[in-house]
Amino acid sequence: MMNAKIRASLYCVSVITLAACTNKLAETPAPPATTPNATSTAATLDDYKRALAQRIVAVNSTQVYVGRPQALLRAVIVLKYFVNADGQLLRADVLRTNRDRKAEATALATLRRAAPFPKPDSRFLRRGEVELAESWLFNDDGRFQLRSVAEQQMDE
């Protein structure tokens, strides 16, 4: 009798846990849509930027924190980067930093790791490339979120 109660309890806990996981997965944005030739279907440049942010987060998921960014961030690193017509990362420059070299290196490495990206729509190209900027928001533990897809920051 006791084993049956334990098994039933474990079953209920498993079902609740799986349901919670399923709901969280349902909240996760779908991967960016592309055409058969890997061109992004983003309608606007902002949509394309968000799609790239989602890709960076997906590729570097172990370094990304879930939830709202803490009130006082360890670092905010802003990168300007350029993507060519084939979705290749051409270059990246640090636009803003608080001189946290580890956070800078992490931001640059996670950007490079996510490349190549979906090809941008030709409407977004200027001289054969797209110029974008993204902010990496670092918590004290060294994990980050990207401003384009982050939740609202916590109040103090």
PDB file of C-alpha atoms in Angstrom:
ATOM      1  CA  MET A   1       0.000   0.000   0.000  1.00  0.00           C
ATOM      2  CA  MET A   2       2.782   2.429   0.926  1.00  0.00           C
ATOM      3  CA  ASN A   3       4.682   1.725  -2.320  1.00  0.00           C
ATOM      4  CA  ALA A   4       1.545   2.536  -4.319  1.00  0.00           C
ATOM      5  CA  LYS A   5       1.184   5.903  -2.516  1.00  0.00           C
ATOM      6  CA  ILE A   6       4.844   6.707  -3.114  1.00  0.00           C
ATOM      7  CA  ARG A   7       4.575   5.767  -6.784  1.00  0.00           C
ATOM      8  CA  ALA A   8       1.408   7.849  -7.147  1.00  0.00           C
ATOM      9  CA  SER A   9       3.095  10.822  -5.471  1.00  0.00           C
ATOM     10  CA  LEU A  10       6.161  10.505  -7.687  1.00  0.00           C
ATOM     11  CA  TYR A  11       3.919  10.262 -10.738  1.00  0.00           C
ATOM     12  CA  CYS A  12       2.075  13.465  -9.734  1.00  0.00           C
ATOM     13  CA  VAL A  13       5.335  15.316  -9.138  1.00  0.00           C
ATOM     14  CA  SER A  14       6.620  14.152 -12.544  1.00  0.00           C
ATOM     15  CA  VAL A  15       3.451  15.268 -14.307  1.00  0.00           C
ATOM     16  CA  ILE A  16       3.549  18.693 -12.620  1.00  0.00           C
ATOM     17  CA  THR A  17       7.239  19.092 -13.471  1.00  0.00           C
ATOM     18  CA  LEU A  18       6.664  18.135 -17.099  1.00  0.00           C
ATOM     19  CA  ALA A  19       3.698  20.491 -17.317  1.00  0.00           C
ATOM     20  CA  ALA A  20       5.819  23.331 -15.983  1.00  0.00           C
ATOM     21  CA  CYS A  21       8.528  22.531 -18.525  1.00  0.00           C
ATOM     22  CA  THR A  22       5.996  22.347 -21.327  1.00  0.00           C
ATOM     23  CA  ASN A  23       4.579  25.757 -20.424  1.00  0.00           C
ATOM     24  CA  LYS A  24       8.060  27.296 -20.352  1.00  0.00           C
ATOM     25  CA  LEU A  25       8.840  25.827 -23.753  1.00  0.00           C
ATOM     26  CA  ALA A  26       5.618  27.243 -25.133  1.00  0.00           C
ATOM     27  CA  GLU A  27       6.796  30.713 -24.056  1.00  0.00           C
ATOM     28  CA  THR A  28      10.127  30.338 -25.871  1.00  0.00           C
ATOM     29  CA  PRO A  29      10.055  32.188 -29.193  1.00  0.00           C
ATOM     30  CA  ALA A  30      10.114  30.067 -32.317  1.00  0.00           C
ATOM     31  CA  PRO A  31      13.397  30.001 -34.206  1.00  0.00           C
ATOM     32  CA  PRO A  32      13.688  32.677 -36.872  1.00  0.00           C
ATOM     33  CA  ALA A  33      11.975  31.752 -40.101  1.00  0.00           C
ATOM     34  CA  THR A  34      13.978  31.572 -43.297  1.00  0.00           C
ATOM     35  CA  THR A  35      13.327  30.856 -46.933  1.00  0.00           C
ATOM     36  CA  PRO A  36      14.730  27.680 -48.541  1.00  0.00           C
ATOM     37  CA  ASN A  37      17.926  29.595 -49.424  1.00  0.00           C
ATOM     38  CA  ALA A  38      18.396  30.622 -45.734  1.00  0.00           C
ATOM     39  CA  THR A  39      17.257  34.234 -46.186  1.00  0.00           C
ATOM     40  CA  SER A  40      15.498  35.682 -43.169  1.00  0.00           C
ATOM     41  CA  THR A  41      11.778  36.329 -43.553  1.00  0.00           C
ATOM     42  CA  ALA A  42      11.963  39.272 -41.121  1.00  0.00           C
ATOM     43  CA  ALA A  43       9.738  42.086 -42.342  1.00  0.00           C
ATOM     44  CA  THR A  44      11.751  44.887 -40.750  1.00  0.00           C
ATOM     45  CA  LEU A  45      15.336  45.525 -39.731  1.00  0.00           C
ATOM     46  CA  ASP A  46      14.236  45.427 -36.057  1.00  0.00           C
ATOM     47  CA  ASP A  47      12.679  41.991 -36.646  1.00  0.00           C
ATOM     48  CA  TYR A  48      15.943  40.834 -38.227  1.00  0.00           C
ATOM     49  CA  LYS A  49      17.903  42.180 -35.249  1.00  0.00           C
ATOM     50  CA  ARG A  50      15.604  40.286 -32.828  1.00  0.00           C
ATOM     51  CA  ALA A  51      16.000  37.116 -34.896  1.00  0.00           C
ATOM     52  CA  LEU A  52      19.788  37.407 -34.653  1.00  0.00           C
ATOM     53  CA  ALA A  53      19.509  38.023 -30.899  1.00  0.00           C
ATOM     54  CA  GLN A  54      17.402  34.862 -30.576  1.00  0.00           C
ATOM     55  CA  ARG A  55      20.062  32.931 -32.501  1.00  0.00           C
ATOM     56  CA  ILE A  56      22.866  34.275 -30.287  1.00  0.00           C
ATOM     57  CA  VAL A  57      20.884  33.284 -27.186  1.00  0.00           C
ATOM     58  CA  ALA A  58      20.069  29.813 -28.551  1.00  0.00           C
ATOM     59  CA  VAL A  59      23.662  29.034 -29.557  1.00  0.00           C
ATOM     60  CA  ASN A  60      25.030  30.292 -26.219  1.00  0.00           C
ATOM     61  CA  SER A  61      22.195  29.108 -23.966  1.00  0.00           C
ATOM     62  CA  THR A  62      24.461  27.919 -21.135  1.00  0.00           C
ATOM     63  CA  GLN A  63      25.769  31.487 -20.715  1.00  0.00           C
ATOM     64  CA  VAL A  64      22.336  33.128 -20.760  1.00  0.00           C
ATOM     65  CA  TYR A  65      20.262  33.709 -17.636  1.00  0.00           C
ATOM     66  CA  VAL A  66      16.496  33.338 -17.591  1.00  0.00           C
ATOM     67  CA  GLY A  67      14.277  35.936 -15.959  1.00  0.00           C
ATOM     68  CA  ARG A  68      14.478  39.648 -15.420  1.00  0.00           C
ATOM     69  CA  PRO A  69      17.899  41.322 -15.420  1.00  0.00           C
ATOM     70  CA  GLN A  70      19.046  42.359 -11.949  1.00  0.00           C
ATOM     71  CA  ALA A  71      18.624  46.019 -10.960  1.00  0.00           C
ATOM     72  CA  LEU A  72      22.334  46.855 -10.926  1.00  0.00           C
ATOM     73  CA  LEU A  73      24.080  45.047 -13.743  1.00  0.00           C
ATOM     74  CA  ARG A  74      27.702  43.939 -13.525  1.00  0.00           C
ATOM     75  CA  ALA A  75      28.330  45.181 -17.061  1.00  0.00           C
ATOM     76  CA  VAL A  76      26.586  46.455 -20.164  1.00  0.00           C
ATOM     77  CA  ILE A  77      28.553  45.809 -23.341  1.00  0.00           C
ATOM     78  CA  VAL A  78      27.266  47.302 -26.585  1.00  0.00           C
ATOM     79  CA  LEU A  79      28.630  45.840 -29.801  1.00  0.00           C
ATOM     80  CA  LYS A  80      28.241  47.222 -33.306  1.00  0.00           C
ATOM     81  CA  TYR A  81      28.528  44.436 -35.836  1.00  0.00           C
ATOM     82  CA  PHE A  82      28.227  43.955 -39.560  1.00  0.00           C
ATOM     83  CA  VAL A  83      26.645  41.034 -41.442  1.00  0.00           C
ATOM     84  CA  ASN A  84      27.098  40.582 -45.186  1.00  0.00           C
ATOM     85  CA  ALA A  85      24.519  39.429 -47.746  1.00  0.00           C
ATOM     86  CA  ASP A  86      25.428  35.776 -47.072  1.00  0.00           C
ATOM     87  CA  GLY A  87      24.855  36.096 -43.297  1.00  0.00           C
ATOM     88  CA  GLN A  88      28.573  36.067 -42.474  1.00  0.00           C
ATOM     89  CA  LEU A  89      29.794  38.172 -39.578  1.00  0.00           C
ATOM     90  CA  LEU A  90      32.245  40.640 -41.094  1.00  0.00           C
ATOM     91  CA  ARG A  91      33.441  42.494 -37.995  1.00  0.00           C
ATOM     92  CA  ALA A  92      32.411  43.646 -34.546  1.00  0.00           C
ATOM     93  CA  ASP A  93      33.421  46.682 -32.508  1.00  0.00           C
ATOM     94  CA  VAL A  94      32.840  47.497 -28.845  1.00  0.00           C
ATOM     95  CA  LEU A  95      30.764  50.702 -28.694  1.00  0.00           C
ATOM     96  CA  ARG A  96      30.182  50.838 -24.937  1.00  0.00           C
ATOM     97  CA  THR A  97      31.938  49.173 -22.045  1.00  0.00           C
ATOM     98  CA  ASN A  98      32.624  49.631 -18.364  1.00  0.00           C
ATOM     99  CA  ARG A  99      36.115  48.193 -18.912  1.00  0.00           C
ATOM    100  CA  ASP A 100      35.081  44.676 -17.811  1.00  0.00           C
ATOM    101  CA  ARG A 101      37.436  42.793 -20.125  1.00  0.00           C
ATOM    102  CA  LYS A 102      35.899  39.399 -19.328  1.00  0.00           C
ATOM    103  CA  ALA A 103      32.403  40.637 -20.232  1.00  0.00           C
ATOM    104  CA  GLU A 104      33.736  42.220 -23.435  1.00  0.00           C
ATOM    105  CA  ALA A 105      35.440  38.962 -24.418  1.00  0.00           C
ATOM    106  CA  THR A 106      32.277  36.980 -23.648  1.00  0.00           C
ATOM    107  CA  ALA A 107      30.102  39.310 -25.733  1.00  0.00           C
ATOM    108  CA  LEU A 108      32.447  39.121 -28.718  1.00  0.00           C
ATOM    109  CA  ALA A 109      32.870  35.341 -28.414  1.00  0.00           C
ATOM    110  CA  THR A 110      29.136  34.658 -28.169  1.00  0.00           C
ATOM    111  CA  LEU A 111      28.487  36.839 -31.226  1.00  0.00           C
ATOM    112  CA  ARG A 112      31.158  35.022 -33.267  1.00  0.00           C
ATOM    113  CA  ARG A 113      29.952  31.602 -32.088  1.00  0.00           C
ATOM    114  CA  ALA A 114      26.429  32.316 -33.380  1.00  0.00           C
ATOM    115  CA  ALA A 115      27.605  33.155 -36.918  1.00  0.00           C
ATOM    116  CA  PRO A 116      26.750  32.585 -39.684  1.00  0.00           C
ATOM    117  CA  PHE A 117      23.346  34.180 -39.402  1.00  0.00           C
ATOM    118  CA  PRO A 118      20.301  33.969 -41.665  1.00  0.00           C
ATOM    119  CA  LYS A 119      20.891  36.031 -44.773  1.00  0.00           C
ATOM    120  CA  PRO A 120      19.415  39.519 -44.456  1.00  0.00           C
ATOM    121  CA  ASP A 121      16.722  40.620 -46.877  1.00  0.00           C
ATOM    122  CA  SER A 122      18.305  42.699 -49.637  1.00  0.00           C
ATOM    123  CA  ARG A 123      16.206  45.714 -48.506  1.00  0.00           C
ATOM    124  CA  PHE A 124      18.316  45.891 -45.324  1.00  0.00           C
ATOM    125  CA  LEU A 125      21.685  45.962 -47.105  1.00  0.00           C
ATOM    126  CA  ARG A 126      23.780  49.092 -47.456  1.00  0.00           C
ATOM    127  CA  ARG A 127      26.935  48.643 -49.541  1.00  0.00           C
ATOM    128  CA  GLY A 128      26.462  44.868 -49.294  1.00  0.00           C
ATOM    129  CA  GLU A 129      26.166  44.680 -45.504  1.00  0.00           C
ATOM    130  CA  VAL A 130      23.839  45.298 -42.577  1.00  0.00           C
ATOM    131  CA  GLU A 131      25.041  47.304 -39.580  1.00  0.00           C
ATOM    132  CA  LEU A 132      23.492  46.321 -36.233  1.00  0.00           C
ATOM    133  CA  ALA A 133      24.071  47.130 -32.572  1.00  0.00           C
ATOM    134  CA  GLU A 134      23.201  44.941 -29.602  1.00  0.00           C
ATOM    135  CA  SER A 135      23.576  45.276 -25.826  1.00  0.00           C
ATOM    136  CA  TRP A 136      24.792  42.395 -23.649  1.00  0.00           C
ATOM    137  CA  LEU A 137      23.400  42.771 -20.090  1.00  0.00           C
ATOM    138  CA  PHE A 138      25.620  40.917 -17.603  1.00  0.00           C
ATOM    139  CA  ASN A 139      24.505  39.787 -14.157  1.00  0.00           C
ATOM    140  CA  ASP A 140      27.011  39.413 -11.323  1.00  0.00           C
ATOM    141  CA  ASP A 141      27.476  35.701 -12.116  1.00  0.00           C
ATOM    142  CA  GLY A 142      28.803  36.467 -15.620  1.00  0.00           C
ATOM    143  CA  ARG A 143      25.744  35.241 -17.509  1.00  0.00           C
ATOM    144  CA  PHE A 144      23.975  37.628 -19.875  1.00  0.00           C
ATOM    145  CA  GLN A 145      20.822  38.521 -21.748  1.00  0.00           C
ATOM    146  CA  LEU A 146      20.521  40.548 -24.928  1.00  0.00           C
ATOM    147  CA  ARG A 147      18.528  43.762 -24.675  1.00  0.00           C
ATOM    148  CA  SER A 148      16.557  42.996 -27.869  1.00  0.00           C
ATOM    149  CA  VAL A 149      14.989  39.904 -26.288  1.00  0.00           C
ATOM    150  CA  ALA A 150      15.423  40.547 -22.526  1.00  0.00           C
ATOM    151  CA  GLU A 151      12.651  40.998 -20.027  1.00  0.00           C
ATOM    152  CA  GLN A 152      12.278  44.348 -18.283  1.00  0.00           C
ATOM    153  CA  GLN A 153      15.041  45.018 -15.767  1.00  0.00           C
ATOM    154  CA  MET A 154      14.227  44.649 -12.048  1.00  0.00           C
ATOM    155  CA  ASP A 155      13.672  47.732  -9.895  1.00  0.00           C
ATOM    156  CA  GLU A 156      16.169  48.414  -7.134  1.00  0.00           C
TER     157      GLU A 156
END
